[in-house]
Amino acid sequence: MDNEKLIELIKEYVMLYDLSHPKYLDGQYKDKVWKVISEELDQPVNVCKNKWNNIRDNFRKSLKKKKKKKKSGPSAVKIHKYKYSDQLGFLTNFSKERDTFSSVQHSMEDNYINIETIEEENLNEESDTEPKEIEKQDFIKRKVRQNKQEKSKENATSTLKQYIHI
């Protein structure tokens, strides 16, 4: 397959790479476009799509490497230009790195009961602890676990909301 011809054909169909294009989310329309591209290249649609994904992903990786590259000095590494970077220059206007969010947004200190304190208390207690005291300790441990789970759910929910812009 002629990769440069594939790139040129895809460049003509903006809806394949521009997320803001009205037809970007129209799967049927994009399928028709891929069919046209595959006929032009005399290759099956899935081969063209896979080849494009590979080329595009490698281009993105090369941009990331270039961005992280150390400029000078003994530890500087020479980064080779990606084979199709000139032809894929049009993609730089449409690709941007997404912000990353950590799912861990609180420290364990946020818990209202400190686990270490509970464990120390358990170690210091005598083995003949009364049944009511054991129930109390079990209750505290369950509450600590529940609090951790709730915090985890809250963080997951807030992260999702950031991605879907609620």
Short mmCIF file of C-alpha atoms in Angstrom, two decimals:
data_model
loop_
_atom_site.label_atom_id
_atom_site.label_comp_id
_atom_site.label_asym_id
_atom_site.label_seq_id
_atom_site.Cartn_x
_atom_site.Cartn_y
_atom_site.Cartn_z
CA MET A 1 0.00 0.00 0.00
CA ASP A 2 1.18 3.50 -0.80
CA ASN A 3 1.20 5.21 2.59
CA GLU A 4 1.82 8.67 1.14
CA LYS A 5 -1.22 8.31 -1.12
CA LEU A 6 -3.29 7.16 1.87
CA ILE A 7 -2.21 10.25 3.81
CA GLU A 8 -3.09 12.54 0.90
CA LEU A 9 -6.52 10.93 0.51
CA ILE A 10 -7.27 11.25 4.22
CA LYS A 11 -6.12 14.87 4.17
CA GLU A 12 -8.98 15.57 1.73
CA TYR A 13 -11.58 14.19 4.18
CA VAL A 14 -11.39 16.49 7.19
CA MET A 15 -14.16 14.65 9.04
CA LEU A 16 -11.79 11.71 9.59
CA TYR A 17 -9.48 13.69 11.87
CA ASP A 18 -11.20 16.96 12.89
CA LEU A 19 -13.25 16.34 16.03
CA SER A 20 -15.13 19.62 15.55
CA HIS A 21 -16.33 18.73 12.04
CA PRO A 22 -20.13 18.21 11.89
CA LYS A 23 -19.71 14.84 10.15
CA TYR A 24 -17.03 13.53 12.56
CA LEU A 25 -19.60 11.64 14.63
CA ASP A 26 -21.56 10.41 11.59
CA GLY A 27 -20.36 6.80 11.39
CA GLN A 28 -22.31 5.97 8.23
CA TYR A 29 -20.87 8.92 6.36
CA LYS A 30 -17.35 8.08 7.50
CA ASP A 31 -17.85 4.46 6.41
CA LYS A 32 -18.69 5.73 2.92
CA VAL A 33 -15.56 7.88 2.93
CA TRP A 34 -13.41 4.93 3.97
CA LYS A 35 -14.99 2.88 1.19
CA VAL A 36 -13.97 5.56 -1.35
CA ILE A 37 -10.43 5.63 0.06
CA SER A 38 -10.16 1.83 0.02
CA GLU A 39 -11.34 1.67 -3.61
CA GLU A 40 -8.84 4.35 -4.60
CA LEU A 41 -6.02 2.34 -2.99
CA ASP A 42 -7.43 -1.02 -4.10
CA GLN A 43 -7.27 -2.31 -0.52
CA PRO A 44 -9.92 -3.51 1.96
CA VAL A 45 -11.39 -0.84 4.26
CA ASN A 46 -10.05 -2.45 7.44
CA VAL A 47 -6.51 -2.54 6.02
CA CYS A 48 -6.71 1.18 5.17
CA LYS A 49 -8.09 2.06 8.61
CA ASN A 50 -5.47 0.00 10.42
CA LYS A 51 -2.67 1.47 8.34
CA TRP A 52 -3.95 5.01 8.98
CA ASN A 53 -4.24 4.39 12.72
CA ASN A 54 -0.69 3.07 12.77
CA ILE A 55 0.69 6.03 10.81
CA ARG A 56 -1.24 8.58 12.90
CA ASP A 57 -0.26 6.98 16.22
CA ASN A 58 3.41 6.85 15.26
CA PHE A 59 3.24 10.50 14.26
CA ARG A 60 1.74 11.40 17.66
CA LYS A 61 4.47 9.43 19.44
CA SER A 62 7.14 11.24 17.45
CA LEU A 63 5.63 14.59 18.46
CA LYS A 64 5.65 13.55 22.12
CA LYS A 65 9.28 12.44 21.88
CA LYS A 66 10.20 15.70 20.22
CA LYS A 67 8.43 17.65 22.96
CA LYS A 68 10.19 15.73 25.76
CA LYS A 69 13.58 15.79 24.06
CA LYS A 70 16.46 17.22 26.08
CA LYS A 71 17.84 20.14 24.08
CA SER A 72 21.57 19.87 24.70
CA GLY A 73 24.26 18.45 26.88
CA PRO A 74 25.79 15.04 27.32
CA SER A 75 22.46 13.35 28.00
CA ALA A 76 20.79 14.81 24.90
CA VAL A 77 19.43 12.18 22.57
CA LYS A 78 19.10 12.76 18.86
CA ILE A 79 15.48 12.29 17.82
CA HIS A 80 15.02 11.25 14.23
CA LYS A 81 12.31 12.91 12.22
CA TYR A 82 9.29 10.68 11.60
CA LYS A 83 9.16 9.37 8.05
CA TYR A 84 5.81 11.02 7.22
CA SER A 85 6.00 14.08 9.46
CA ASP A 86 6.02 16.51 6.53
CA GLN A 87 2.92 14.94 4.98
CA LEU A 88 1.15 14.75 8.38
CA GLY A 89 1.82 18.36 9.33
CA PHE A 90 -1.87 19.13 8.80
CA LEU A 91 -2.71 17.02 11.88
CA THR A 92 -0.88 19.31 14.30
CA ASN A 93 -3.78 21.78 14.13
CA PHE A 94 -6.22 19.06 15.17
CA SER A 95 -4.36 17.18 17.85
CA LYS A 96 -3.69 18.32 21.36
CA GLU A 97 -2.72 16.48 24.49
CA ARG A 98 -5.52 16.01 26.94
CA ASP A 99 -5.10 16.99 30.53
CA THR A 100 -4.68 14.04 32.81
CA PHE A 101 -6.42 13.69 36.10
CA SER A 102 -5.41 11.53 38.97
CA SER A 103 -8.08 9.34 40.47
CA VAL A 104 -6.34 9.75 43.82
CA GLN A 105 -7.21 13.25 44.95
CA HIS A 106 -7.06 12.89 48.70
CA SER A 107 -4.65 11.51 51.20
CA MET A 108 -5.41 8.79 53.69
CA GLU A 109 -5.36 11.51 56.36
CA ASP A 110 -8.78 12.60 55.07
CA ASN A 111 -10.33 9.57 56.71
CA TYR A 112 -12.08 10.53 59.91
CA ILE A 113 -10.62 7.53 61.74
CA ASN A 114 -6.93 6.78 61.56
CA ILE A 115 -6.32 3.09 60.81
CA GLU A 116 -2.90 3.08 62.46
CA THR A 117 -4.40 4.26 65.72
CA ILE A 118 -6.97 1.47 65.61
CA GLU A 119 -4.29 -1.14 64.88
CA GLU A 120 -2.10 0.12 67.73
CA GLU A 121 -5.05 0.01 70.08
CA ASN A 122 -5.79 -3.55 68.98
CA LEU A 123 -2.19 -4.61 69.62
CA ASN A 124 -2.13 -2.99 73.05
CA GLU A 125 -5.37 -4.57 74.19
CA GLU A 126 -5.38 -7.76 76.14
CA SER A 127 -6.53 -10.92 74.48
CA ASP A 128 -9.48 -11.28 76.83
CA THR A 129 -11.34 -8.33 75.29
CA GLU A 130 -15.00 -8.22 76.12
CA PRO A 131 -17.48 -9.09 73.33
CA LYS A 132 -18.92 -5.53 73.28
CA GLU A 133 -15.43 -4.10 72.75
CA ILE A 134 -14.82 -6.50 69.85
CA GLU A 135 -18.12 -5.43 68.27
CA LYS A 136 -17.08 -1.80 68.67
CA GLN A 137 -13.72 -2.48 66.97
CA ASP A 138 -15.43 -4.34 64.12
CA PHE A 139 -17.86 -1.45 63.73
CA ILE A 140 -15.00 1.06 63.53
CA LYS A 141 -13.15 -1.05 60.95
CA ARG A 142 -16.32 -1.33 58.83
CA LYS A 143 -16.81 2.45 59.02
CA VAL A 144 -13.22 3.05 57.90
CA ARG A 145 -13.71 0.68 54.94
CA GLN A 146 -17.00 2.35 54.01
CA ASN A 147 -15.43 5.80 54.18
CA LYS A 148 -12.60 4.70 51.86
CA GLN A 149 -15.10 3.25 49.38
CA GLU A 150 -17.21 6.41 49.44
CA LYS A 151 -14.14 8.60 48.87
CA SER A 152 -13.11 6.35 45.98
CA LYS A 153 -16.59 6.60 44.42
CA GLU A 154 -16.61 10.39 44.84
CA ASN A 155 -13.23 10.67 43.12
CA ALA A 156 -14.34 8.44 40.25
CA THR A 157 -17.52 10.46 39.83
CA SER A 158 -15.72 13.80 39.87
CA THR A 159 -13.16 12.53 37.36
CA LEU A 160 -15.92 11.36 35.02
CA LYS A 161 -17.71 14.70 35.35
CA GLN A 162 -14.50 16.49 34.35
CA TYR A 163 -14.24 14.39 31.20
CA ILE A 164 -17.85 14.84 30.16
CA HIS A 165 -17.95 18.48 31.27
CA ILE A 166 -20.89 18.34 33.67
#
